[in-house]
């Protein structure tokens, strides 16, 4: 390969010499073979610094925690005091715990990687003369990249064809005003941001272009900066912060307990070694070792489930926020509707026709086309020319390559027998005013054999403002106010039927017009497209309503179309005709209280601009709502960013929207949002559940150690016994709870405020009660054993340990929701819970039956009677709590998953 790379100053070279230097073609691009060769030669288009943490580092990090340091001290102290068995046991616990942590982190990492793989970006290129989509990482120098509004540029390149291209280069320059690009060769020292170049990471705001790629990966301007600055890897989510706040609280509780214990020990003149040992036991007991990692695993696993249900979460923090969302601002086309568009009505000045396309042929339902043949011809011509769907791809691919409305127009032209290909060859496009949701218009200028032709399409209101005359059959007449009113009324009537209406106009010139060619057009007619609501949408919306989430439609479409669809899908009641059109909305600065209330009480907004979407988000947020907002266009990015949860459409969304959003929907469907909300709530409920479980277990250990210190010194638990419970057996049931399915009422409760702590005051009370019950059961076991079996302190200790172990394991069943059944609930249905219990009981059996491990944990083989006391006492907590559940099934007293407090 003769390419000298990286290329210097591509902006100052003539396009031809650049093409030569890169051995590529301005029309056909690289051949596929050449592209793959180059991809191998130049490497993938990704930054080298995007490296992952090595497994060694991950393994090492498992030992990097204060509790492990403390345990190492305890281990070495045991060695020093010649208690080798205990030292070995402590080291084994440390290693086992590190292994559990390592595999859990690995699992979380695998889930996150799977998630990232679903979120790869694509670029449109021409290879071997054909347009195709490739993963952006395969882009290579010499590729011919196609850009249009909404794209994020995936490599640096020189513009070779341009149509009103405007690019937001703020990632590179910090300047957020769009830069107007040019195709001219520059002599000046353009360096970082030349006007005839586009740069990786910048966003196309307007227009379109073809670009020859000159640099990829770290050779791009942004790549150089990223390599210099390095990437920040810290991603602390609000959940992480809450967990560390909770951990700190527990540490304080421990310190206080340890303090009380140590002072009383000193007063009672207990041996120093005993005070020290018990203090360490307390510290170990209280520290919720498994908490952060179980939370990470639960989060990552839940996110993977969400992704399988078509919602890819890009920002970890959104999972929690999503569960708290109480209003969803959604667009209509494609999210609530199928976005499979069928032509239903053709409306011309002289007649209106109900039509359908069957077997590729246009059929007229009632009357024939005679009076409007000329209009149909013009309309199909405009629809074919003012159209950005590539013709050189198959019919199936067209759907993924273009706006469905434009695909439908090509299908209409074909069905009407219009020669689309010949026409596009005959009328070469020489300029374009691309569609934008602000203007709601698209217009193209073409050079024909004997003149120039302007083709325009757009919303009826916008297009009529650009029209001066109208075509009726072969005659062109004046478009007076009466005619305008008639057309607008017609459009309104069609919209009220739920149709998407698009109007068409044209103008011929003999000379090439100036840049401002969108005026004095001749109106030709309208097409009413049927875009039916998605089949599953009604259920999804009613699920959201019963979950206390308000749904608001904000669309660019006609108010009547919007209202019709809103009623069909259940966003508004059949008799609710409230709709606010964008033109009615005052500027946000002058928004009075009365208007804010009107906005908050209206569920349908139509003909809105992206700026107004942003303003509506603002009104909701100021009123205290947690807002999820959907968007797809390049101009939706600010609103997506502002919303608490920005949701972009994976199929029809622009890359800019996808990069800005915190969630991307793979299938663009609203139902996926409602499922994601349910999953978000489930994840949070799971996290809350295992936190309650772990903390109540930890607290019971603290209580037991402290109380035994005072009441039954000899039966005191040994540090290693607590360590075993806390670092080995507690973790598995907690993890199982973290991976479970939520209870069935998760979407029947109001959303919770994501700003609240994981554990509410009521939850703390519940935790305290659980801990006291478990403590009581251990004391009961000791008491029963002392009265009926033996007063041998070694046996009493063993009974205390085994009762605590079993009671904690059974306690996992207390974690089911108060609303669910006793035998059949989300915990008993969770197979991970059963697996965890099996594993933990096996571990206890192994420790109990092997003399070495038994000795290390100070255990003895105890009598059947002693075992009976263990059994009776350990099932007491579960019996008590389940009894409470039966008695108070309807009244929420002890429950932490109440109607108001999830
Ligand atoms: P939503 O905002 O719910 O996705 P929408 O797709 O109708 O609805 P926009 O894309 O902003 O909203 O379109 C607004 C209007 O612009 C449409 O009602 C239609 O009249 C017109 N329009 C849509 N697509 C095109 C297009 N490709 N070319 C010209 N005009 C269009």
PDB file of N, CA, C and O in Angstrom, residues 818-855:
ATOM      1  N   UNK A 818     -44.915  -8.289  51.616  1.00  0.00           N
ATOM      2  CA  UNK A 818     -46.088  -8.552  52.460  1.00  0.00           C
ATOM      3  C   UNK A 818     -47.315  -8.857  51.610  1.00  0.00           C
ATOM      4  O   UNK A 818     -48.244  -9.501  52.068  1.00  0.00           O
ATOM      5  N   UNK A 819     -47.294  -8.368  50.365  1.00  0.00           N
ATOM      6  CA  UNK A 819     -48.469  -8.555  49.507  1.00  0.00           C
ATOM      7  C   UNK A 819     -48.519  -9.933  48.877  1.00  0.00           C
ATOM      8  O   UNK A 819     -49.525 -10.328  48.332  1.00  0.00           O
ATOM      9  N   UNK A 820     -47.380 -10.644  48.901  1.00  0.00           N
ATOM     10  CA  UNK A 820     -47.403 -11.925  48.195  1.00  0.00           C
ATOM     11  C   UNK A 820     -47.685 -13.093  49.162  1.00  0.00           C
ATOM     12  O   UNK A 820     -47.682 -12.924  50.379  1.00  0.00           O
ATOM     13  N   UNK A 821     -47.911 -14.264  48.570  1.00  0.00           N
ATOM     14  CA  UNK A 821     -48.329 -15.431  49.350  1.00  0.00           C
ATOM     15  C   UNK A 821     -47.245 -15.944  50.281  1.00  0.00           C
ATOM     16  O   UNK A 821     -46.075 -15.576  50.162  1.00  0.00           O
ATOM     17  N   UNK A 822     -47.639 -16.842  51.191  1.00  0.00           N
ATOM     18  CA  UNK A 822     -46.684 -17.391  52.155  1.00  0.00           C
ATOM     19  C   UNK A 822     -45.805 -18.440  51.470  1.00  0.00           C
ATOM     20  O   UNK A 822     -44.588 -18.374  51.537  1.00  0.00           O
ATOM     21  N   UNK A 823     -46.445 -19.399  50.805  1.00  0.00           N
ATOM     22  CA  UNK A 823     -45.667 -20.483  50.204  1.00  0.00           C
ATOM     23  C   UNK A 823     -45.159 -20.095  48.822  1.00  0.00           C
ATOM     24  O   UNK A 823     -44.028 -20.394  48.453  1.00  0.00           O
ATOM     25  N   UNK A 824     -46.028 -19.398  48.079  1.00  0.00           N
ATOM     26  CA  UNK A 824     -45.607 -19.035  46.716  1.00  0.00           C
ATOM     27  C   UNK A 824     -45.364 -17.538  46.646  1.00  0.00           C
ATOM     28  O   UNK A 824     -46.298 -16.742  46.663  1.00  0.00           O
ATOM     29  N   UNK A 825     -44.132 -17.172  46.600  1.00  0.00           N
ATOM     30  CA  UNK A 825     -43.836 -15.747  46.462  1.00  0.00           C
ATOM     31  C   UNK A 825     -42.529 -15.589  45.688  1.00  0.00           C
ATOM     32  O   UNK A 825     -41.915 -16.570  45.279  1.00  0.00           O
ATOM     33  N   UNK A 826     -42.126 -14.324  45.505  1.00  0.00           N
ATOM     34  CA  UNK A 826     -40.962 -14.071  44.656  1.00  0.00           C
ATOM     35  C   UNK A 826     -39.676 -14.661  45.241  1.00  0.00           C
ATOM     36  O   UNK A 826     -38.731 -14.926  44.497  1.00  0.00           O
ATOM     37  N   UNK A 827     -39.632 -14.899  46.573  1.00  0.00           N
ATOM     38  CA  UNK A 827     -38.414 -15.495  47.137  1.00  0.00           C
ATOM     39  C   UNK A 827     -38.436 -17.009  46.950  1.00  0.00           C
ATOM     40  O   UNK A 827     -37.458 -17.605  46.510  1.00  0.00           O
ATOM     41  N   UNK A 828     -39.602 -17.634  47.236  1.00  0.00           N
ATOM     42  CA  UNK A 828     -39.644 -19.099  47.089  1.00  0.00           C
ATOM     43  C   UNK A 828     -39.554 -19.488  45.605  1.00  0.00           C
ATOM     44  O   UNK A 828     -39.122 -20.571  45.275  1.00  0.00           O
ATOM     45  N   UNK A 829     -39.983 -18.571  44.719  1.00  0.00           N
ATOM     46  CA  UNK A 829     -39.900 -18.883  43.287  1.00  0.00           C
ATOM     47  C   UNK A 829     -38.498 -18.656  42.724  1.00  0.00           C
ATOM     48  O   UNK A 829     -38.204 -19.032  41.603  1.00  0.00           O
ATOM     49  N   UNK A 830     -37.656 -17.986  43.508  1.00  0.00           N
ATOM     50  CA  UNK A 830     -36.320 -17.628  43.033  1.00  0.00           C
ATOM     51  C   UNK A 830     -35.373 -18.827  43.191  1.00  0.00           C
ATOM     52  O   UNK A 830     -34.960 -19.173  44.294  1.00  0.00           O
ATOM     53  N   UNK A 831     -35.022 -19.446  42.065  1.00  0.00           N
ATOM     54  CA  UNK A 831     -34.214 -20.674  42.180  1.00  0.00           C
ATOM     55  C   UNK A 831     -32.821 -20.378  42.716  1.00  0.00           C
ATOM     56  O   UNK A 831     -32.170 -21.236  43.313  1.00  0.00           O
ATOM     57  N   UNK A 832     -32.357 -19.135  42.534  1.00  0.00           N
ATOM     58  CA  UNK A 832     -31.033 -18.797  43.082  1.00  0.00           C
ATOM     59  C   UNK A 832     -31.043 -18.907  44.612  1.00  0.00           C
ATOM     60  O   UNK A 832     -30.058 -19.261  45.227  1.00  0.00           O
ATOM     61  N   UNK A 833     -32.194 -18.574  45.227  1.00  0.00           N
ATOM     62  CA  UNK A 833     -32.302 -18.641  46.683  1.00  0.00           C
ATOM     63  C   UNK A 833     -32.108 -20.089  47.142  1.00  0.00           C
ATOM     64  O   UNK A 833     -31.332 -20.376  48.052  1.00  0.00           O
ATOM     65  N   UNK A 834     -32.797 -21.007  46.461  1.00  0.00           N
ATOM     66  CA  UNK A 834     -32.677 -22.426  46.842  1.00  0.00           C
ATOM     67  C   UNK A 834     -31.254 -22.922  46.638  1.00  0.00           C
ATOM     68  O   UNK A 834     -30.708 -23.649  47.462  1.00  0.00           O
ATOM     69  N   UNK A 835     -30.637 -22.490  45.535  1.00  0.00           N
ATOM     70  CA  UNK A 835     -29.252 -22.900  45.277  1.00  0.00           C
ATOM     71  C   UNK A 835     -28.325 -22.359  46.366  1.00  0.00           C
ATOM     72  O   UNK A 835     -27.442 -23.070  46.858  1.00  0.00           O
ATOM     73  N   UNK A 836     -28.550 -21.092  46.730  1.00  0.00           N
ATOM     74  CA  UNK A 836     -27.703 -20.455  47.751  1.00  0.00           C
ATOM     75  C   UNK A 836     -27.851 -21.196  49.077  1.00  0.00           C
ATOM     76  O   UNK A 836     -26.851 -21.480  49.756  1.00  0.00           O
ATOM     77  N   UNK A 837     -29.101 -21.546  49.436  1.00  0.00           N
ATOM     78  CA  UNK A 837     -29.315 -22.242  50.710  1.00  0.00           C
ATOM     79  C   UNK A 837     -28.633 -23.605  50.684  1.00  0.00           C
ATOM     80  O   UNK A 837     -27.984 -24.012  51.649  1.00  0.00           O
ATOM     81  N   UNK A 838     -28.784 -24.297  49.570  1.00  0.00           N
ATOM     82  CA  UNK A 838     -28.169 -25.615  49.436  1.00  0.00           C
ATOM     83  C   UNK A 838     -26.654 -25.506  49.635  1.00  0.00           C
ATOM     84  O   UNK A 838     -26.051 -26.256  50.407  1.00  0.00           O
ATOM     85  N   UNK A 839     -26.074 -24.531  48.949  1.00  0.00           N
ATOM     86  CA  UNK A 839     -24.633 -24.334  49.021  1.00  0.00           C
ATOM     87  C   UNK A 839     -24.203 -24.016  50.452  1.00  0.00           C
ATOM     88  O   UNK A 839     -23.240 -24.585  50.974  1.00  0.00           O
ATOM     89  N   UNK A 840     -24.950 -23.118  51.095  1.00  0.00           N
ATOM     90  CA  UNK A 840     -24.567 -22.694  52.445  1.00  0.00           C
ATOM     91  C   UNK A 840     -24.706 -23.836  53.448  1.00  0.00           C
ATOM     92  O   UNK A 840     -23.831 -24.035  54.299  1.00  0.00           O
ATOM     93  N   UNK A 841     -25.806 -24.604  53.366  1.00  0.00           N
ATOM     94  CA  UNK A 841     -25.959 -25.731  54.291  1.00  0.00           C
ATOM     95  C   UNK A 841     -24.871 -26.771  54.041  1.00  0.00           C
ATOM     96  O   UNK A 841     -24.351 -27.381  54.968  1.00  0.00           O
ATOM     97  N   UNK A 842     -24.502 -26.944  52.775  1.00  0.00           N
ATOM     98  CA  UNK A 842     -23.406 -27.865  52.451  1.00  0.00           C
ATOM     99  C   UNK A 842     -22.108 -27.402  53.094  1.00  0.00           C
ATOM    100  O   UNK A 842     -21.363 -28.192  53.679  1.00  0.00           O
ATOM    101  N   UNK A 843     -21.863 -26.080  52.970  1.00  0.00           N
ATOM    102  CA  UNK A 843     -20.639 -25.512  53.545  1.00  0.00           C
ATOM    103  C   UNK A 843     -20.599 -25.747  55.056  1.00  0.00           C
ATOM    104  O   UNK A 843     -19.566 -26.136  55.611  1.00  0.00           O
ATOM    105  N   UNK A 844     -21.755 -25.528  55.709  1.00  0.00           N
ATOM    106  CA  UNK A 844     -21.813 -25.733  57.159  1.00  0.00           C
ATOM    107  C   UNK A 844     -21.569 -27.216  57.479  1.00  0.00           C
ATOM    108  O   UNK A 844     -20.818 -27.553  58.404  1.00  0.00           O
ATOM    109  N   UNK A 845     -22.169 -28.093  56.654  1.00  0.00           N
ATOM    110  CA  UNK A 845     -21.986 -29.530  56.877  1.00  0.00           C
ATOM    111  C   UNK A 845     -20.513 -29.901  56.727  1.00  0.00           C
ATOM    112  O   UNK A 845     -19.963 -30.651  57.549  1.00  0.00           O
ATOM    113  N   UNK A 846     -19.883 -29.354  55.691  1.00  0.00           N
ATOM    114  CA  UNK A 846     -18.459 -29.658  55.472  1.00  0.00           C
ATOM    115  C   UNK A 846     -17.649 -29.213  56.677  1.00  0.00           C
ATOM    116  O   UNK A 846     -16.826 -29.961  57.210  1.00  0.00           O
ATOM    117  N   UNK A 847     -17.900 -27.961  57.112  1.00  0.00           N
ATOM    118  CA  UNK A 847     -17.159 -27.432  58.253  1.00  0.00           C
ATOM    119  C   UNK A 847     -17.404 -28.287  59.500  1.00  0.00           C
ATOM    120  O   UNK A 847     -16.492 -28.575  60.272  1.00  0.00           O
ATOM    121  N   UNK A 848     -18.631 -28.738  59.670  1.00  0.00           N
ATOM    122  CA  UNK A 848     -19.009 -29.483  60.870  1.00  0.00           C
ATOM    123  C   UNK A 848     -18.437 -30.899  60.869  1.00  0.00           C
ATOM    124  O   UNK A 848     -17.996 -31.417  61.891  1.00  0.00           O
ATOM    125  N   UNK A 849     -18.428 -31.535  59.708  1.00  0.00           N
ATOM    126  CA  UNK A 849     -18.021 -32.941  59.672  1.00  0.00           C
ATOM    127  C   UNK A 849     -16.517 -33.166  59.509  1.00  0.00           C
ATOM    128  O   UNK A 849     -16.024 -34.239  59.761  1.00  0.00           O
ATOM    129  N   UNK A 850     -15.787 -32.133  59.041  1.00  0.00           N
ATOM    130  CA  UNK A 850     -14.333 -32.339  58.907  1.00  0.00           C
ATOM    131  C   UNK A 850     -13.613 -31.866  60.171  1.00  0.00           C
ATOM    132  O   UNK A 850     -13.749 -30.686  60.561  1.00  0.00           O
ATOM    133  N   UNK A 851     -12.859 -32.750  60.807  1.00  0.00           N
ATOM    134  CA  UNK A 851     -12.259 -32.406  62.094  1.00  0.00           C
ATOM    135  C   UNK A 851     -11.419 -31.121  62.049  1.00  0.00           C
ATOM    136  O   UNK A 851     -11.480 -30.311  62.949  1.00  0.00           O
ATOM    137  N   UNK A 852     -10.660 -30.946  60.932  1.00  0.00           N
ATOM    138  CA  UNK A 852      -9.757 -29.788  60.878  1.00  0.00           C
ATOM    139  C   UNK A 852     -10.525 -28.473  60.891  1.00  0.00           C
ATOM    140  O   UNK A 852     -10.231 -27.558  61.657  1.00  0.00           O
ATOM    141  N   UNK A 853     -11.535 -28.412  59.986  1.00  0.00           N
ATOM    142  CA  UNK A 853     -12.292 -27.160  59.911  1.00  0.00           C
ATOM    143  C   UNK A 853     -13.123 -26.987  61.178  1.00  0.00           C
ATOM    144  O   UNK A 853     -13.345 -25.872  61.650  1.00  0.00           O
ATOM    145  N   UNK A 854     -13.592 -28.120  61.726  1.00  0.00           N
ATOM    146  CA  UNK A 854     -14.362 -28.049  62.970  1.00  0.00           C
ATOM    147  C   UNK A 854     -13.491 -27.426  64.074  1.00  0.00           C
ATOM    148  O   UNK A 854     -13.937 -26.512  64.774  1.00  0.00           O
ATOM    149  N   UNK A 855     -12.227 -27.871  64.113  1.00  0.00           N
ATOM    150  CA  UNK A 855     -11.338 -27.342  65.145  1.00  0.00           C
ATOM    151  C   UNK A 855     -11.090 -25.851  64.920  1.00  0.00           C
ATOM    152  O   UNK A 855     -11.092 -25.059  65.859  1.00  0.00           O
TER     153      UNK A 855
END
